CSV table of C-alpha atoms in Angstrom, one decimal:
chain,number,residue,atom,x,y,z
A,138,MET,CA,-12.1,-40.3,37.0
A,139,THR,CA,-14.7,-38.9,34.6
A,140,GLN,CA,-18.0,-40.3,35.3
A,141,PRO,CA,-20.0,-40.8,32.2
A,142,ILE,CA,-22.6,-38.6,31.4
A,143,THR,CA,-25.9,-40.0,29.8
A,144,CYS,CA,-28.5,-37.6,28.2
A,145,ILE,CA,-32.2,-36.9,28.8
A,146,ILE,CA,-33.6,-35.0,25.9
A,147,LEU,CA,-36.9,-34.4,26.8
A,148,ALA,CA,-39.7,-34.4,22.7
A,149,ALA,CA,-42.7,-35.4,24.1
A,150,GLY,CA,-45.1,-32.6,23.3
A,151,LYS,CA,-47.5,-31.1,20.8
A,152,GLY,CA,-45.1,-27.8,19.5
A,153,THR,CA,-49.4,-26.7,18.9
A,154,ARG,CA,-48.1,-22.9,18.4
A,155,MET,CA,-46.0,-24.6,16.0
A,156,LYS,CA,-49.2,-24.8,13.4
A,157,SER,CA,-47.8,-27.8,11.5
A,158,GLN,CA,-47.7,-30.7,10.8
A,159,THR,CA,-44.6,-31.5,11.6
A,160,HIS,CA,-43.1,-32.4,14.8
A,161,LYS,CA,-41.9,-29.1,17.1
A,162,VAL,CA,-38.3,-30.2,17.3
A,163,LEU,CA,-37.7,-31.3,14.0
A,164,HIS,CA,-37.9,-27.4,12.0
A,165,LYS,CA,-35.1,-26.6,11.4
A,166,VAL,CA,-32.4,-23.1,12.3
A,167,ALA,CA,-30.1,-23.4,9.6
A,168,GLY,CA,-31.0,-26.5,7.7
A,169,ARG,CA,-30.4,-28.4,11.2
A,170,SER,CA,-33.3,-29.3,13.1
A,171,LEU,CA,-33.7,-27.7,16.4
A,172,LEU,CA,-33.1,-31.4,17.8
A,173,GLY,CA,-29.9,-31.7,15.5
A,174,HIS,CA,-28.1,-28.3,16.8
A,175,VAL,CA,-29.2,-30.0,20.9
A,176,LEU,CA,-27.4,-33.1,19.2
A,177,ALA,CA,-25.1,-31.2,17.5
A,178,GLY,CA,-24.2,-29.8,21.2
A,179,VAL,CA,-24.2,-33.3,23.2
A,180,GLU,CA,-21.6,-34.5,21.0
A,181,PRO,CA,-18.5,-33.6,21.7
A,182,LEU,CA,-19.2,-34.3,26.0
A,183,THR,CA,-19.4,-37.8,24.6
A,184,PRO,CA,-22.0,-39.4,26.3
A,185,ALA,CA,-22.4,-43.3,27.0
A,186,GLN,CA,-25.9,-42.4,26.5
A,187,THR,CA,-28.4,-40.4,24.9
A,188,VAL,CA,-32.7,-41.1,25.6
A,189,VAL,CA,-35.0,-38.8,23.3
A,190,VAL,CA,-38.4,-38.7,24.9
A,191,VAL,CA,-40.5,-39.1,22.1
A,192,GLY,CA,-45.2,-39.0,22.9
A,193,ALA,CA,-46.8,-36.8,20.3
A,194,GLY,CA,-45.6,-37.2,16.8
A,195,ARG,CA,-42.6,-39.6,17.8
A,196,ASP,CA,-42.8,-41.7,14.7
A,197,GLN,CA,-41.3,-38.3,12.7
A,198,VAL,CA,-38.8,-38.1,15.8
A,199,GLU,CA,-37.7,-41.9,15.9
A,200,ALA,CA,-37.7,-41.4,12.3
A,201,ALA,CA,-35.3,-38.3,12.3
A,202,ILE,CA,-32.6,-39.6,14.7
A,203,ALA,CA,-33.0,-43.4,13.5
A,204,GLY,CA,-29.5,-44.8,13.0
A,205,SER,CA,-28.1,-42.0,15.6
A,206,ALA,CA,-25.1,-43.8,17.3
A,207,GLY,CA,-26.3,-44.2,20.6
A,208,VAL,CA,-29.2,-42.5,20.6
A,209,THR,CA,-32.6,-44.9,22.1
A,210,THR,CA,-36.5,-43.4,22.0
A,211,ALA,CA,-37.8,-43.2,25.6
A,212,LEU,CA,-41.5,-42.7,24.6
A,213,GLN,CA,-44.4,-40.7,27.4
A,214,GLU,CA,-47.4,-41.7,26.8
A,215,PRO,CA,-49.8,-40.4,28.9
A,216,GLN,CA,-48.2,-36.9,28.9
A,217,TYR,CA,-48.3,-35.1,33.0
A,218,GLY,CA,-45.6,-32.8,33.0
A,219,THR,CA,-41.8,-32.5,32.9
A,220,GLY,CA,-41.3,-34.5,35.6
A,221,HIS,CA,-42.9,-37.5,34.9
A,222,ALA,CA,-41.0,-37.1,31.0
A,223,VAL,CA,-37.6,-37.7,32.2
A,224,LEU,CA,-39.2,-41.0,34.4
A,225,ALA,CA,-40.8,-42.7,31.8
A,226,ALA,CA,-37.3,-42.3,30.2
A,227,LYS,CA,-35.4,-44.3,33.2
A,228,LEU,CA,-36.3,-47.8,31.7
A,229,GLU,CA,-34.2,-46.8,28.6
A,230,VAL,CA,-31.2,-45.4,31.5
A,231,GLU,CA,-28.9,-48.5,31.3
A,232,THR,CA,-26.4,-47.1,33.5
A,233,SER,CA,-27.2,-45.2,37.7
A,234,VAL,CA,-22.8,-44.3,37.9
A,235,GLY,CA,-22.5,-41.3,36.7
A,236,ILE,CA,-24.1,-37.5,35.5
A,237,THR,CA,-28.1,-37.5,33.9
A,238,LEU,CA,-28.0,-34.2,31.9
A,239,ILE,CA,-31.8,-32.7,31.1
A,240,LEU,CA,-32.0,-31.6,27.6
A,241,TYR,CA,-34.8,-29.5,25.6
A,242,GLY,CA,-35.1,-30.3,22.6
A,243,ASP,CA,-36.6,-27.2,21.7
A,244,VAL,CA,-33.7,-24.7,23.2
A,245,PRO,CA,-31.3,-25.9,20.6
A,246,PHE,CA,-28.7,-23.1,21.1
A,247,VAL,CA,-26.8,-24.8,25.1
A,248,PRO,CA,-23.8,-24.3,24.4
A,249,THR,CA,-21.7,-27.1,24.7
A,250,ASP,CA,-19.1,-25.6,27.3
A,251,ILE,CA,-21.8,-25.2,29.7
A,252,MET,CA,-23.3,-29.0,28.5
A,253,ALA,CA,-20.1,-29.6,30.4
A,254,GLN,CA,-19.7,-27.3,33.5
A,255,MET,CA,-23.3,-28.6,34.6
A,256,THR,CA,-22.3,-32.3,34.6
A,257,ALA,CA,-18.6,-31.5,36.5
A,258,THR,CA,-19.7,-29.2,39.0
A,259,ALA,CA,-22.9,-32.2,39.7
A,260,ALA,CA,-20.2,-34.7,40.0
A,261,GLN,CA,-17.7,-32.6,42.6
A,262,GLN,CA,-20.8,-31.1,44.4
A,263,GLY,CA,-23.0,-34.5,44.8
A,264,GLY,CA,-26.1,-33.1,44.0
A,265,PRO,CA,-28.4,-31.5,41.2
A,266,VAL,CA,-27.3,-28.0,38.4
A,267,ILE,CA,-29.9,-26.1,37.8
A,268,LEU,CA,-28.9,-23.6,34.4
A,269,GLY,CA,-30.3,-20.0,35.6
A,270,PHE,CA,-29.8,-16.6,33.4
A,271,ASP,CA,-30.2,-13.5,33.7
A,272,ALA,CA,-34.0,-12.3,32.2
A,273,ASP,CA,-34.2,-8.8,30.7
A,274,ASN,CA,-37.3,-8.8,31.3
A,275,PRO,CA,-37.7,-11.6,33.4
A,276,GLY,CA,-42.1,-11.6,32.9
A,277,ALA,CA,-43.8,-14.9,33.5
A,278,TYR,CA,-40.1,-17.0,34.3
A,279,GLY,CA,-39.4,-19.3,37.6
A,280,ARG,CA,-37.7,-17.0,39.5
A,281,LEU,CA,-33.9,-18.7,41.5
A,282,VAL,CA,-34.1,-18.2,45.1
A,283,LEU,CA,-30.3,-18.2,46.1
A,284,GLY,CA,-29.4,-18.9,50.1
A,285,ALA,CA,-26.4,-16.9,51.6
A,286,ASP,CA,-23.9,-19.9,50.9
A,287,ALA,CA,-24.7,-19.3,46.7
A,288,MET,CA,-27.1,-22.2,47.1
A,289,LEU,CA,-30.1,-22.9,45.2
A,290,GLU,CA,-32.8,-22.3,47.9
A,291,ARG,CA,-36.1,-23.1,45.9
A,292,ILE,CA,-38.0,-21.9,42.1
A,293,VAL,CA,-40.7,-19.6,42.0
A,294,GLU,CA,-43.2,-19.5,39.8
A,295,ALA,CA,-44.0,-16.1,38.4
A,296,LYS,CA,-47.4,-16.3,40.1
A,297,ASP,CA,-46.5,-17.2,43.3
A,298,ALA,CA,-43.2,-14.9,43.8
A,299,SER,CA,-44.2,-11.7,45.8
A,300,THR,CA,-42.0,-8.3,45.0
A,301,ASP,CA,-39.6,-8.7,46.1
A,302,GLU,CA,-39.0,-12.2,44.4
A,303,LEU,CA,-40.4,-10.8,40.7
A,304,ALA,CA,-37.2,-8.4,41.6
A,305,ILE,CA,-34.5,-11.6,40.8
A,306,THR,CA,-33.9,-11.5,37.2
A,307,LEU,CA,-31.9,-15.2,38.0
A,308,CYS,CA,-34.5,-17.3,35.5
A,309,ASN,CA,-34.9,-21.1,35.0
A,310,SER,CA,-34.1,-22.3,31.8
A,311,GLY,CA,-35.7,-25.8,32.9
A,312,ILE,CA,-32.2,-27.3,32.2
A,313,MET,CA,-30.7,-29.4,34.5
A,314,ALA,CA,-27.5,-31.9,35.1
A,315,ALA,CA,-27.8,-34.5,38.6
A,316,PRO,CA,-26.2,-37.4,39.7
A,317,THR,CA,-28.2,-40.2,38.0
A,318,GLU,CA,-28.9,-42.6,40.6
A,319,GLN,CA,-30.2,-39.6,42.9
A,320,LEU,CA,-32.1,-37.5,39.9
A,321,PHE,CA,-34.2,-40.6,40.4
A,322,SER,CA,-34.6,-40.7,43.5
A,323,LEU,CA,-35.4,-37.3,43.9
A,324,LEU,CA,-38.0,-38.1,41.0
A,325,ASP,CA,-39.5,-40.3,42.7
A,326,ALA,CA,-40.5,-38.4,45.4
A,327,VAL,CA,-41.9,-35.8,43.8
A,328,GLY,CA,-46.0,-35.6,43.2
A,329,ASN,CA,-48.6,-34.3,41.7
A,330,ASN,CA,-50.4,-32.5,43.6
A,331,ASN,CA,-51.1,-29.2,42.1
A,332,ALA,CA,-53.6,-28.0,39.5
A,333,ALA,CA,-52.2,-29.3,36.6
A,334,GLY,CA,-51.7,-32.7,37.6
A,335,GLU,CA,-49.0,-33.0,36.4
A,336,TYR,CA,-45.3,-34.3,37.9
A,337,TYR,CA,-42.8,-31.3,37.3
A,338,LEU,CA,-39.3,-31.9,37.3
A,339,THR,CA,-38.6,-27.9,39.3
A,340,ASP,CA,-39.7,-30.1,42.4
A,341,ILE,CA,-36.5,-31.8,42.7
A,342,VAL,CA,-35.5,-28.6,44.1
A,343,ALA,CA,-36.9,-28.5,47.3
A,344,ILE,CA,-36.8,-32.3,47.5
A,345,ALA,CA,-33.7,-31.9,47.4
A,346,ARG,CA,-32.9,-29.6,50.0
A,347,THR,CA,-35.0,-30.9,52.8
A,348,ARG,CA,-32.5,-34.1,52.4
A,349,ARG,CA,-29.5,-31.8,52.8
A,350,LEU,CA,-28.2,-31.9,49.3
A,351,SER,CA,-26.6,-28.6,47.3
A,352,VAL,CA,-28.1,-27.5,44.6
A,353,ASN,CA,-26.2,-25.1,42.3
A,354,VAL,CA,-26.6,-22.9,39.9
A,355,VAL,CA,-24.1,-22.4,36.4
A,356,GLN,CA,-25.4,-19.7,34.5
A,357,ALA,CA,-26.1,-19.5,30.9
A,358,ASP,CA,-26.6,-16.8,28.5
A,359,GLU,CA,-30.5,-16.0,28.6
A,360,VAL,CA,-29.5,-16.6,23.9
A,361,ASP,CA,-27.7,-20.0,25.1
A,362,VAL,CA,-31.5,-21.0,26.5
A,363,MET,CA,-33.9,-19.4,24.1
A,364,GLY,CA,-36.7,-22.0,23.4
A,365,VAL,CA,-38.5,-22.5,19.9
A,366,ASN,CA,-42.1,-22.4,20.0
A,367,SER,CA,-43.5,-20.5,17.7
A,368,ARG,CA,-42.8,-19.4,14.0
A,369,ALA,CA,-41.9,-15.8,15.5
A,370,ASP,CA,-39.2,-17.5,17.5
A,371,LEU,CA,-38.2,-19.7,14.6
A,372,ALA,CA,-37.7,-17.0,12.7
A,373,VAL,CA,-35.5,-15.1,16.2
A,374,ALA,CA,-33.5,-18.5,16.4
A,375,GLU,CA,-32.6,-18.2,12.8
A,376,LYS,CA,-31.7,-14.4,13.0
A,377,VAL,CA,-29.5,-15.7,16.2
A,378,PHE,CA,-28.1,-18.4,14.7
A,379,GLN,CA,-26.9,-15.7,11.8
A,380,GLN,CA,-25.4,-13.2,13.5
A,381,GLN,CA,-23.5,-16.4,16.0
A,382,ARG,CA,-22.1,-18.1,12.7
A,383,ARG,CA,-21.3,-14.7,11.0
A,384,GLN,CA,-19.2,-13.1,13.8
A,385,GLU,CA,-17.2,-16.8,14.5
A,386,MET,CA,-16.9,-16.4,10.7
A,387,MET,CA,-15.1,-13.2,10.6
A,388,ASP,CA,-13.5,-14.6,13.4
A,389,GLY,CA,-11.6,-16.7,12.2
A,390,GLY,CA,-10.5,-15.4,9.8
A,391,VAL,CA,-13.2,-14.7,7.0
A,392,THR,CA,-14.1,-12.0,5.0
A,393,LEU,CA,-17.4,-10.5,5.0
A,394,GLN,CA,-18.3,-7.7,2.9
A,395,ALA,CA,-21.6,-7.6,4.1
A,396,PRO,CA,-22.4,-9.8,6.8
A,397,ASP,CA,-26.0,-9.4,7.7
A,398,THR,CA,-26.3,-10.8,3.8
A,399,VAL,CA,-24.6,-13.6,3.8
A,400,PHE,CA,-26.3,-16.7,5.6
A,401,PHE,CA,-24.8,-20.3,6.5
A,402,GLN,CA,-25.6,-23.8,7.3
A,403,ALA,CA,-24.7,-25.2,10.5
A,404,ASP,CA,-22.4,-27.6,8.0
A,405,THR,CA,-20.6,-24.5,6.2
A,406,THR,CA,-16.7,-24.6,6.5
A,407,VAL,CA,-15.0,-21.9,5.3
A,408,GLY,CA,-11.2,-21.6,5.3
A,409,PRO,CA,-9.1,-18.7,6.9
A,410,ASP,CA,-8.7,-15.7,3.7
A,411,VAL,CA,-11.5,-16.4,1.5
A,412,VAL,CA,-13.4,-13.3,0.1
A,413,ILE,CA,-18.0,-13.9,0.5
A,414,GLU,CA,-19.6,-10.7,-1.1
A,415,GLN,CA,-22.6,-9.6,-0.4
A,416,ASN,CA,-25.8,-11.7,-1.1
A,417,VAL,CA,-24.5,-15.0,-0.8
A,418,VAL,CA,-26.5,-18.3,0.6
A,419,PHE,CA,-25.1,-21.2,1.6
A,420,GLY,CA,-27.2,-24.4,1.6
A,421,PRO,CA,-26.1,-27.2,3.4
A,422,GLY,CA,-23.1,-29.4,2.7
A,423,VAL,CA,-20.8,-26.7,1.4
A,424,SER,CA,-17.3,-26.6,2.2
A,425,ILE,CA,-14.6,-23.7,1.3
A,426,GLU,CA,-11.8,-24.2,1.2
A,427,SER,CA,-8.7,-20.7,2.3
A,428,GLY,CA,-8.0,-18.8,-0.3
A,429,ALA,CA,-11.3,-18.8,-2.5
A,430,ILE,CA,-13.0,-16.1,-3.2
A,431,ILE,CA,-16.9,-16.3,-3.6
A,432,ARG,CA,-19.3,-13.2,-5.2
A,433,ALA,CA,-21.9,-11.5,-4.8
A,434,PHE,CA,-25.8,-13.5,-5.3
A,435,SER,CA,-24.0,-16.4,-5.3
A,436,HIS,CA,-25.9,-19.9,-4.1
A,437,LEU,CA,-24.0,-22.7,-2.8
A,438,GLU,CA,-24.8,-26.1,-1.3
A,439,GLY,CA,-23.7,-30.0,-1.3
A,440,CYS,CA,-20.9,-28.9,-3.2
A,441,HIS,CA,-16.6,-27.9,-2.5
A,442,VAL,CA,-14.4,-25.0,-3.8
A,443,GLU,CA,-11.3,-26.1,-3.9
A,444,SER,CA,-8.1,-22.8,-2.6
A,445,GLY,CA,-8.1,-19.9,-5.5
A,446,ALA,CA,-10.9,-20.1,-7.0
A,447,SER,CA,-13.8,-17.7,-7.3
A,448,VAL,CA,-17.4,-19.1,-7.9
A,449,GLY,CA,-19.6,-16.1,-9.0
A,450,PRO,CA,-21.4,-13.7,-9.0
A,451,TYR,CA,-24.5,-15.0,-10.3
A,452,ALA,CA,-23.9,-18.0,-9.4
A,453,ARG,CA,-25.2,-21.5,-8.8
A,454,LEU,CA,-23.2,-25.0,-7.4
A,455,ARG,CA,-25.3,-27.9,-6.7
A,456,PRO,CA,-24.7,-31.1,-4.5
A,457,GLY,CA,-21.8,-32.8,-5.9
A,458,ALA,CA,-20.1,-30.0,-7.3
A,459,GLN,CA,-16.4,-29.8,-7.2
A,460,ILE,CA,-14.0,-27.4,-8.1
A,461,GLY,CA,-11.0,-27.3,-8.7
A,462,ALA,CA,-7.3,-24.7,-7.2
A,463,ASN,CA,-8.3,-21.7,-9.1
A,464,ALA,CA,-10.7,-22.0,-11.7
A,465,LYS,CA,-13.9,-20.0,-11.6
A,466,VAL,CA,-17.3,-20.6,-12.1
A,467,GLY,CA,-18.6,-17.1,-13.3
A,468,ASN,CA,-21.7,-15.0,-13.2
A,469,PHE,CA,-25.2,-17.0,-14.2
A,470,VAL,CA,-23.2,-20.7,-14.3
A,471,GLU,CA,-24.6,-23.6,-13.2
A,472,VAL,CA,-23.0,-26.9,-12.4
A,473,LYS,CA,-24.2,-29.7,-11.2
A,474,ASN,CA,-22.5,-32.8,-10.2
A,475,ALA,CA,-19.8,-32.6,-11.5
A,476,ARG,CA,-16.0,-31.4,-11.3
A,477,LEU,CA,-13.5,-28.4,-12.4
A,478,ALA,CA,-10.5,-29.7,-12.0
A,479,ALA,CA,-7.9,-26.9,-11.1
A,480,GLY,CA,-7.4,-24.0,-13.4
A,481,ALA,CA,-10.6,-24.4,-15.1
A,482,LYS,CA,-12.7,-21.5,-16.5
A,483,ALA,CA,-16.8,-21.0,-17.1
A,484,SER,CA,-16.7,-17.7,-16.6
A,485,HIS,CA,-20.7,-17.3,-17.8
A,486,LEU,CA,-24.1,-18.7,-18.9
A,487,SER,CA,-23.2,-21.7,-18.5
A,488,TYR,CA,-25.0,-25.0,-17.6
A,489,ILE,CA,-22.2,-27.4,-16.0
A,490,GLY,CA,-24.1,-30.8,-15.1
A,491,ASP,CA,-23.0,-35.0,-14.6
A,492,ALA,CA,-18.7,-33.9,-16.0
A,493,ASP,CA,-16.0,-33.5,-15.3
A,494,VAL,CA,-13.7,-31.1,-17.3
A,495,GLY,CA,-10.4,-30.8,-17.1
A,496,GLN,CA,-7.0,-28.6,-15.5
A,497,ASN,CA,-7.2,-25.5,-17.4
A,498,ALA,CA,-9.7,-26.4,-20.4
A,499,ASN,CA,-11.9,-23.3,-21.1
A,500,ILE,CA,-16.5,-23.7,-21.2
A,501,GLY,CA,-17.3,-20.8,-23.6
A,502,ALA,CA,-20.2,-19.1,-22.6
A,503,GLY,CA,-23.5,-20.6,-23.6
A,504,THR,CA,-22.6,-24.2,-23.8
A,505,ILE,CA,-24.8,-26.6,-22.2
A,506,THR,CA,-24.0,-30.4,-21.4
A,507,CYS,CA,-27.5,-32.4,-22.0
A,508,ASN,CA,-27.1,-34.1,-19.6
A,509,TYR,CA,-30.5,-36.1,-19.1
A,510,ASP,CA,-32.9,-37.9,-21.8
A,511,GLY,CA,-36.0,-37.9,-20.1
A,512,TYR,CA,-35.3,-41.0,-18.6
A,513,PHE,CA,-31.4,-41.8,-17.5
A,514,LYS,CA,-28.3,-39.1,-17.0
A,515,TYR,CA,-25.4,-39.3,-18.7
A,516,ARG,CA,-21.9,-37.3,-18.2
A,517,THR,CA,-19.5,-35.7,-20.2
A,518,VAL,CA,-16.4,-35.6,-20.2
A,519,ILE,CA,-14.1,-32.8,-21.4
A,520,GLY,CA,-10.5,-33.0,-21.2
A,521,SER,CA,-7.1,-30.8,-19.7
A,522,GLY,CA,-7.0,-27.7,-21.7
A,523,ALA,CA,-10.1,-28.6,-24.7
A,524,PHE,CA,-11.4,-25.3,-25.5
A,525,ILE,CA,-15.5,-25.9,-25.9
A,526,GLY,CA,-16.7,-22.4,-28.0
A,527,SER,CA,-19.6,-20.3,-26.8
A,528,ASN,CA,-22.9,-22.5,-27.2
A,529,THR,CA,-22.0,-25.3,-27.8
A,530,SER,CA,-24.4,-28.1,-26.8
A,531,LEU,CA,-22.5,-31.4,-25.7
A,532,ILE,CA,-24.6,-34.3,-26.2
A,533,ALA,CA,-24.1,-36.5,-23.5
A,534,PRO,CA,-22.8,-39.0,-23.0
A,535,VAL,CA,-19.3,-37.8,-24.7
A,536,THR,CA,-15.8,-36.9,-24.0
A,537,ILE,CA,-14.0,-34.2,-26.0
A,538,GLY,CA,-9.9,-35.0,-25.6
A,539,GLU,CA,-6.8,-33.4,-24.4
A,540,ASN,CA,-6.5,-29.9,-26.2
A,541,ALA,CA,-9.0,-30.6,-28.9
A,542,ILE,CA,-11.8,-27.8,-29.6
A,543,THR,CA,-15.2,-27.4,-30.6
A,544,GLY,CA,-16.5,-24.4,-32.9
A,545,ALA,CA,-19.3,-22.2,-31.3
A,546,GLY,CA,-22.8,-23.4,-32.1
A,547,SER,CA,-22.4,-27.2,-32.2
A,548,ALA,CA,-24.2,-29.7,-31.0
A,549,ILE,CA,-21.7,-32.2,-29.9
A,550,ALA,CA,-23.7,-36.0,-29.7
A,551,LYS,CA,-20.1,-37.3,-30.6
A,552,ASP,CA,-16.6,-38.4,-29.5
A,553,VAL,CA,-14.1,-35.3,-30.3
A,554,GLU,CA,-10.3,-37.7,-30.4
A,555,ALA,CA,-7.9,-35.1,-28.2
A,556,GLY,CA,-6.7,-32.0,-30.5
A,557,ALA,CA,-8.9,-31.8,-32.8
A,558,LEU,CA,-11.8,-29.7,-34.2
A,559,GLY,CA,-14.8,-30.6,-33.5
A,560,ILE,CA,-17.7,-28.7,-34.8
A,561,THR,CA,-20.8,-29.2,-36.3
A,562,ARG,CA,-22.6,-26.1,-38.0
A,563,ALA,CA,-24.4,-26.2,-41.2
A,564,PRO,CA,-22.8,-24.5,-44.2
A,565,GLN,CA,-23.2,-20.3,-44.4
A,566,SER,CA,-25.4,-18.9,-47.4
A,567,THR,CA,-25.9,-15.4,-48.3
A,568,LYS,CA,-28.2,-13.4,-50.5
A,569,ALA,CA,-27.6,-10.4,-51.8
A,570,GLY,CA,-29.8,-7.5,-51.2
A,571,TRP,CA,-32.8,-10.5,-49.3
A,572,ALA,CA,-32.9,-8.1,-46.0
A,573,SER,CA,-33.3,-4.8,-47.8
A,574,ARG,CA,-35.7,-6.2,-50.3
A,575,PHE,CA,-37.7,-7.2,-47.0
A,576,MET,CA,-37.2,-5.2,-45.0
A,577,ALA,CA,-39.0,-2.5,-47.4
A,578,MET,CA,-42.0,-4.7,-48.4
A,579,MET,CA,-42.8,-5.5,-45.1
A,580,SER,CA,-42.5,-1.9,-43.7
A,581,ALA,CA,-44.6,-0.9,-47.2
A,582,LYS,CA,-47.8,-3.4,-45.8
A,583,LYS,CA,-47.4,-1.3,-42.1
A,584,ALA,CA,-47.5,1.6,-43.4
A,585,ALA,CA,-50.8,0.8,-45.4
A,586,LYS,CA,-52.4,-1.3,-42.5
A,587,LYS,CA,-52.4,1.6,-40.3
A,588,LYS,CA,-54.0,4.1,-43.0
A,589,SER,CA,-56.8,2.0,-43.9
A,590,ALA,CA,-57.3,2.3,-39.7
């Protein structure tokens, strides 16, 4: 029987190196907060409970997770180290049964399968499990010293390590799992007899060994346990995420013509056989169905693109845009809170906002839906098969019927019935010779002015 999992996420630190009024764990990578990445990674484990330990900036963190199912908070105040932070969560933990997994709100990329391996190992072995990693440059990381039985003997901080211990590349991430009841028993024995007067979570390893408990190590890649403590770290994390997501997309059958120039969000979904050209940026909330093409220099956010549709180049899809199967949104076209049905086309230089465009309708170049009067927004409805002439202004609320046509250059403020022509052009008049006389007069004036100067 699978044991219930409790997750404790430490997010009480001040994060002063970020130099921001925003709490460190709320800074974003790929449109999702660092804490949001951790919570998303935990979710497939279906934890019985998740406790986020808050302290500095608690109001921001509590607001960010408000409404998250199964997530509660515990206050660490004052803050006396990582062990003290976990003990602060003890009062919020609803059961002593099962396994507790301890994570950090500023370590966003721990893979779910690694978390699952840790909790399973803790359950099977009946002791703590430490997440380690082989560091290219171990530097100031704590070293994991293994015994002959491959169990963890101790964690040695770099400043206290011998020459032989400094040569160890297996390092401590700080992330661990342990049977819940055992974890809090070990923490109760942790003291603060150190220079900082803090209670260190890692001290439970030595205590566990004195109690003859096995302490196992699960290994992750170094990039999986990278922490984000500064703006520079944030930029590195963004780069790491984008590289991984691009590879995932290509592995899933998506063509990226210039991968390094395409930027995804954490929630971007793209079906197989989609082609994405260079310099495309996805904002939050985008889904693309199989067979669509997103052309160069387009920006998409909060939208859905159906199979076979074409977007761009230089197109912008804003929140609420719904692009139907085989529809086309061309260059320098902006679509906001509007649906283009199957086969509809807006090929160039148009703004389609708060509108419903029917099947196979054609939107001519320079068309604008005038959807806002300075106070309220209104919808435009364009029927199936309608043809909107170039440079038409559709002054909402207005409906263009099926198979209707609007004349180029018209400002349409009244409904146009199905099959009708709507046109508002003033009658054209021509004055013979006027242009020639005007140009001759102005040229003479210009020449006289130049001579007098």
